[in-house]
Coordinates of C-alpha atoms in Angstrom, one line a residue:
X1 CA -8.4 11.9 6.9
X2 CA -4.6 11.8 5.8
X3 CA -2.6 8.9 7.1
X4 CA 0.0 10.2 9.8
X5 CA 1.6 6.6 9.9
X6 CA 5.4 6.8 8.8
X7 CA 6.9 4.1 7.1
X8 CA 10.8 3.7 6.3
X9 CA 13.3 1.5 6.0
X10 CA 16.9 2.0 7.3
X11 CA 20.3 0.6 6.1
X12 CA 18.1 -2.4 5.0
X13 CA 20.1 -5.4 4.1
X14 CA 17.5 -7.8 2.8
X15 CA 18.5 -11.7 1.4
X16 CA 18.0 -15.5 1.4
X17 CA 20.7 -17.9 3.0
X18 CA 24.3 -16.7 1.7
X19 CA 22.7 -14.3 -1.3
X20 CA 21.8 -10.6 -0.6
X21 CA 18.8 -9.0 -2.5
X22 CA 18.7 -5.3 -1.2
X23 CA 22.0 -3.6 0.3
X24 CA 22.5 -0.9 2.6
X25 CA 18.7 0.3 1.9
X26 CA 17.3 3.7 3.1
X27 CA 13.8 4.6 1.8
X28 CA 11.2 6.8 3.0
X29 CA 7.3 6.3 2.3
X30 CA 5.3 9.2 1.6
X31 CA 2.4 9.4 4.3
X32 CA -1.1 9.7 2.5
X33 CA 0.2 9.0 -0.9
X34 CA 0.4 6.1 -3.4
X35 CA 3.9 5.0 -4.4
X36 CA 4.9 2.2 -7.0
X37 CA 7.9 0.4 -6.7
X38 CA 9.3 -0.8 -10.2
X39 CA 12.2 -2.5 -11.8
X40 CA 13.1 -5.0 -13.4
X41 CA 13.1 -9.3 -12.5
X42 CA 14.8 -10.2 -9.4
X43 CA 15.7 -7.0 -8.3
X44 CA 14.0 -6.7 -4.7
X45 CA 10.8 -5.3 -5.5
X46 CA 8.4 -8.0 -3.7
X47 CA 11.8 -9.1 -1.0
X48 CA 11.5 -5.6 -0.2
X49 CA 7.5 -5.3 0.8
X50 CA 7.8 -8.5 2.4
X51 CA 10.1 -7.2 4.9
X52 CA 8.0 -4.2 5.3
X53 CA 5.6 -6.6 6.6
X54 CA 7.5 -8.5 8.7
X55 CA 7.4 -11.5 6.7
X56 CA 11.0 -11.1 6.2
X57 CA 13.6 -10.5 8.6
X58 CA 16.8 -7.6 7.8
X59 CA 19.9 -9.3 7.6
X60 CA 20.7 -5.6 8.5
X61 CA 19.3 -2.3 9.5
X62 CA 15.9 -2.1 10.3
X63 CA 12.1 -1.4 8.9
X64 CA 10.5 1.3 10.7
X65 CA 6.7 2.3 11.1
X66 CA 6.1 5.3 13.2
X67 CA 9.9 5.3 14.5
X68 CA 8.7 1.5 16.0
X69 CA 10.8 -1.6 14.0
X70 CA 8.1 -3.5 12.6
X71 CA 10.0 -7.0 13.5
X72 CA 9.5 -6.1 17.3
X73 CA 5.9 -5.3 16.8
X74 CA 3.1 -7.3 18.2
X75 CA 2.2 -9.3 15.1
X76 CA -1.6 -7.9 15.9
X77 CA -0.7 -4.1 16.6
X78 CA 0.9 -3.9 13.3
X79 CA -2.1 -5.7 11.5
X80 CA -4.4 -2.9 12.9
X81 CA -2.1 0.0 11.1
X82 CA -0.5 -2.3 8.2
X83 CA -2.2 -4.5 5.3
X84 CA -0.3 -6.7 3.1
X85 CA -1.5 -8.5 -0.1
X86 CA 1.1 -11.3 -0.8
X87 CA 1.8 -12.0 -4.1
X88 CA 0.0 -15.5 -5.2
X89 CA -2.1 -16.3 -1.8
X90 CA -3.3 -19.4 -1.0
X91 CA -6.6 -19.6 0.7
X92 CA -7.9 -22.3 2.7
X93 CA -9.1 -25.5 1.3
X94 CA -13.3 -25.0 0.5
X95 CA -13.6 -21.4 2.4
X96 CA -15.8 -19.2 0.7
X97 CA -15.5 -15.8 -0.7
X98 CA -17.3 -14.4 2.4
X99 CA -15.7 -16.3 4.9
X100 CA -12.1 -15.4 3.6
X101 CA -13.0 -11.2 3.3
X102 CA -14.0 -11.6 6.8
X103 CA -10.6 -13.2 8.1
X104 CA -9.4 -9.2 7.1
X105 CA -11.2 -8.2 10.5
X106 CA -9.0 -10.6 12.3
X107 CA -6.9 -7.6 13.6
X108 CA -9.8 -6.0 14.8
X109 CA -10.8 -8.6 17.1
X110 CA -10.1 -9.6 21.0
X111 CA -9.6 -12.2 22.7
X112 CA -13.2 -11.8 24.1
X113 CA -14.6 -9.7 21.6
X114 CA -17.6 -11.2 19.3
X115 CA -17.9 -10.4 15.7
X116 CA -19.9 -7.0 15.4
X117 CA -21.8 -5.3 13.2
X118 CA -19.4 -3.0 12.1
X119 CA -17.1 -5.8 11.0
X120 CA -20.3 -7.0 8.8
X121 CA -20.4 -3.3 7.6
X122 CA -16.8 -3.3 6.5
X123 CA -16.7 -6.9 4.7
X124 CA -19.7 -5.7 2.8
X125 CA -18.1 -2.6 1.8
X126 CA -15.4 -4.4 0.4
X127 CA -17.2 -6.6 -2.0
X128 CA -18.7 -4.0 -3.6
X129 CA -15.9 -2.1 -4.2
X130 CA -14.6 -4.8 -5.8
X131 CA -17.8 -6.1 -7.5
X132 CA -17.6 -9.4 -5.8
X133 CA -20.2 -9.6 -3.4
X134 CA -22.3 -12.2 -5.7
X135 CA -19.8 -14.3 -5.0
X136 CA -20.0 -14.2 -1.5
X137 CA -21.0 -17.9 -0.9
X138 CA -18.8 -19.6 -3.8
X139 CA -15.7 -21.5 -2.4
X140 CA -12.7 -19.8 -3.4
X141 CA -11.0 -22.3 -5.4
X142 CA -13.8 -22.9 -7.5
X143 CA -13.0 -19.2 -9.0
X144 CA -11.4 -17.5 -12.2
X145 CA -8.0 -16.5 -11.1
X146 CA -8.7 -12.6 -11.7
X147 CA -12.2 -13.4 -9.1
X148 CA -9.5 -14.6 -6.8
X149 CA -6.9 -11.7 -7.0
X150 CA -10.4 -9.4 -6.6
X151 CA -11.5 -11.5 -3.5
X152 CA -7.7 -11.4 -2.2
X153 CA -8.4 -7.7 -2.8
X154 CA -11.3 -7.2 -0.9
X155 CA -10.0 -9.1 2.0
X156 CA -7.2 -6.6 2.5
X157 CA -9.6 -3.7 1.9
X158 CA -11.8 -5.1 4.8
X159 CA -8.6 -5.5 7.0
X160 CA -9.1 -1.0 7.1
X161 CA -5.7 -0.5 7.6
X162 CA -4.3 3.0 6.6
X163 CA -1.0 1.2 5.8
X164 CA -1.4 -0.7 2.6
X165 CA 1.3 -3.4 0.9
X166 CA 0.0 -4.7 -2.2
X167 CA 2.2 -7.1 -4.6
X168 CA 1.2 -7.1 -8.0
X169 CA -2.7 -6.4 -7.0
X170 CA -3.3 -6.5 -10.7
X171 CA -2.0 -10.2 -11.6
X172 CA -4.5 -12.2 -13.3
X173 CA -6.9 -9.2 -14.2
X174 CA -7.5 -8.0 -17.7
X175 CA -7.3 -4.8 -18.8
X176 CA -10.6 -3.3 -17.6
X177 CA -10.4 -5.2 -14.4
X178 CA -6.8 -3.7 -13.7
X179 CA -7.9 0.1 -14.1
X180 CA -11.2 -0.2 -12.2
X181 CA -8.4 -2.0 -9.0
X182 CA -6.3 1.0 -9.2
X183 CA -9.0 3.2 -9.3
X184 CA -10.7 2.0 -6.2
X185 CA -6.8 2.1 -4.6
X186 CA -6.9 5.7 -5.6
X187 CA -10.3 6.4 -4.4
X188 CA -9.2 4.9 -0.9
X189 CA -5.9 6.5 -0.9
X190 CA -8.2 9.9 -1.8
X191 CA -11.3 9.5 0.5
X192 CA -9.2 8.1 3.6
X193 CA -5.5 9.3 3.0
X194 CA -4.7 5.4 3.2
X195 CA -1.0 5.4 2.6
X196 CA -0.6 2.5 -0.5
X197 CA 2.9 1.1 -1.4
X198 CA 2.6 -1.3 -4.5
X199 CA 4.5 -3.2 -7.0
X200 CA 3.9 -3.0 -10.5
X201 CA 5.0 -4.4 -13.6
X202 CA 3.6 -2.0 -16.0
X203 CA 5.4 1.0 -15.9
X204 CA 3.1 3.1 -17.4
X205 CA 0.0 1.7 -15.4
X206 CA 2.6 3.0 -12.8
X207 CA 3.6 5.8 -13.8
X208 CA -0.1 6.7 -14.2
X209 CA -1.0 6.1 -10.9
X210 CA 1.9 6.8 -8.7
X211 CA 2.2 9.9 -7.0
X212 CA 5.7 8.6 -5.7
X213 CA 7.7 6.2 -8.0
X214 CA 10.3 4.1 -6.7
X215 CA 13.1 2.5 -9.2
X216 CA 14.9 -0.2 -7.8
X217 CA 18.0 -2.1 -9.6
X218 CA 20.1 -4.8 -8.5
X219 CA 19.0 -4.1 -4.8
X220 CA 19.4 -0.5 -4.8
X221 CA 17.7 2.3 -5.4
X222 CA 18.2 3.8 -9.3
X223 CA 15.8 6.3 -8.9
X224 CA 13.1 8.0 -7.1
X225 CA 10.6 10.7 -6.6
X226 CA 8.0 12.2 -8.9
X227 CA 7.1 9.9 -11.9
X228 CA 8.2 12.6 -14.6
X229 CA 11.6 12.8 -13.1
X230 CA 12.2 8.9 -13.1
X231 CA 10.3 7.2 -15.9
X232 CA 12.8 8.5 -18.1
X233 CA 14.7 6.8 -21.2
X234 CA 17.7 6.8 -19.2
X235 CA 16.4 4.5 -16.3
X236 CA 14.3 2.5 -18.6
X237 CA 17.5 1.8 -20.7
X238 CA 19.5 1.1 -17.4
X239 CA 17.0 -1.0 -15.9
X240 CA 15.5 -2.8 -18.9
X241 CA 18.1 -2.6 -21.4
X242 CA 15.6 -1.4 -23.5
X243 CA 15.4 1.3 -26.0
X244 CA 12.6 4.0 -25.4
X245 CA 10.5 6.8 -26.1
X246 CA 9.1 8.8 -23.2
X247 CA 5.7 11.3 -23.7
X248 CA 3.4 12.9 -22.0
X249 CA -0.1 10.8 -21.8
X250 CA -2.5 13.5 -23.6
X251 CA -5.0 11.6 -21.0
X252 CA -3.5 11.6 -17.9
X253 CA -0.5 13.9 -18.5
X254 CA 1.9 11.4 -16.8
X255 CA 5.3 10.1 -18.6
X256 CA 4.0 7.3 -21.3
X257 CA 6.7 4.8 -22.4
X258 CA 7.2 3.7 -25.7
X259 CA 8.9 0.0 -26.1
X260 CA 11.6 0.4 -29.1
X261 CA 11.3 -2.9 -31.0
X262 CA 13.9 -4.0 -33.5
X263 CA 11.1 -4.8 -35.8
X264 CA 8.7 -1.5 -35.4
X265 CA 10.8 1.5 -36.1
X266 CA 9.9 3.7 -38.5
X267 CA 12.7 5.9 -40.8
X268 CA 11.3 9.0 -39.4
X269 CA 9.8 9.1 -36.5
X270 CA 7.4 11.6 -36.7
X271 CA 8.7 13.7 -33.8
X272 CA 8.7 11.4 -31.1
X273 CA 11.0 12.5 -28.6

């Protein structure tokens, strides 16, 4: 089932007090796809996913989701279509792992309706996807912070939104850990057509994964589109100030970078282009 939810932001001016962030923004999400937003420190990434929650207000323009500004939305009409995980969440004080995946079917409830099978069905199905379901009865603060960030997880997955906003899902996680989150993203986004807008720090965990990839720099957009067209030495020089190699991943066949150290360079390089 492809997602047929639009997202898009318009002229977006985005900022805190006197200080702008994003300027004069216009971005289109891809339905049914995975994009990755990257770039570098204090650029936008996570001011701009905020406000296409509605957790931030435009100083100008406007945040879109099918054609309908998010910011006049009924807060629980845009739950239903639009999932966030915020970067560093806080849970309640002594809630348990169970408790807090099930606050994701908050959206799903009315004012009179009584917790239902189906919402037992969907946290369930999110605690196995993200192997935490034998922690179901442990208090959250009692946990490792990559069991948290999986919990956190689990409670957006069980919010079934085909909208979803996640903030650095893979903070906290190892290495393993980190695949196996954006593997079950990319299962969802395969098996459901869940439209997934993330920001990542890796750039070649996002390259990897991205179908769309999404530069941003100083508040505006550097580059965009297809991961082979903008994880190039160019914009990682621009946006990093870094020195790089670009090649294809023999694994996956996306763009892999390659960091240029000043101490790790070798007289000939072998090739590497």
């Amino acid at each position: 089932m492809t997602s047929a939810h639009t997202l898009a932001a318009e002229d977006l001016t985005l900022g805190y007090a006197d200080r702008a962030v994003i300027s004069d923004l216009d971005l289109e999400i891809p339905a049914g796809r995975i994009s990755v937003i990257v770039g570098p420190n204090a650029c936008g990434k996570s001011t701009l996913l905020r406000s296409m929650s509605r957790l931030l207000a435009p100083q100008g323009g406007r945040v879109l989701l099918d054609g309908k500004e998010v910011h006049r939305m009924p807060a629980k009409e845009l739950a239903r279509t639009l999932g966030l995980l915020p970067q560093s969440p806080i849970a309640p004080e002594g809630i348990t792992v169970s408790d807090l995946v099930g606050r994701g079917r908050h959206p799903h409830q009315g004012m009179f309706t009584r917790w239902t099978h189906d919402d037992d069905l969907a946290v369930a199905r999110a605690l196995d996807a993200t192997e935490t379901a034998a922690l179901a009865d442990r208090p959250v603060d009692e946990l490792s912070g990559g069991q948290r960030q999986r919990v956190w997880i689990a409670m957006a997955l069980a919010q079934e939104t085909e909208v979803l906003l996640l903030d650095e899902p893979t903070t906290f996680l190892d290495v393993s850990h980190q695949v196996e989150v954006l593997d079950l993203l990319t299962d969802l986004n395969r098996s459901r057509g869940t439209t997934v807008v993330m920001v990542l720090h890796d750039l070649n965990l996002a390259a990897r994964y991205a179908d769309h990839l999404i530069a941003l720099e100083g508040g505006r957009l550097r580059a965009l589109g297809d991961p082979v067209d903008v994880l190039t030495e160019d914009v990682v020089r621009d946006l990093f100030g870094m020195e790089s190699r670009i090649i294809i991943d023999p694994t996956s066949g996306k763009p892999l970078m390659l960091p240029i150290g000043r101490h790790h360079q070798l007289d000939n390089p072998g090739g590497v282009s």
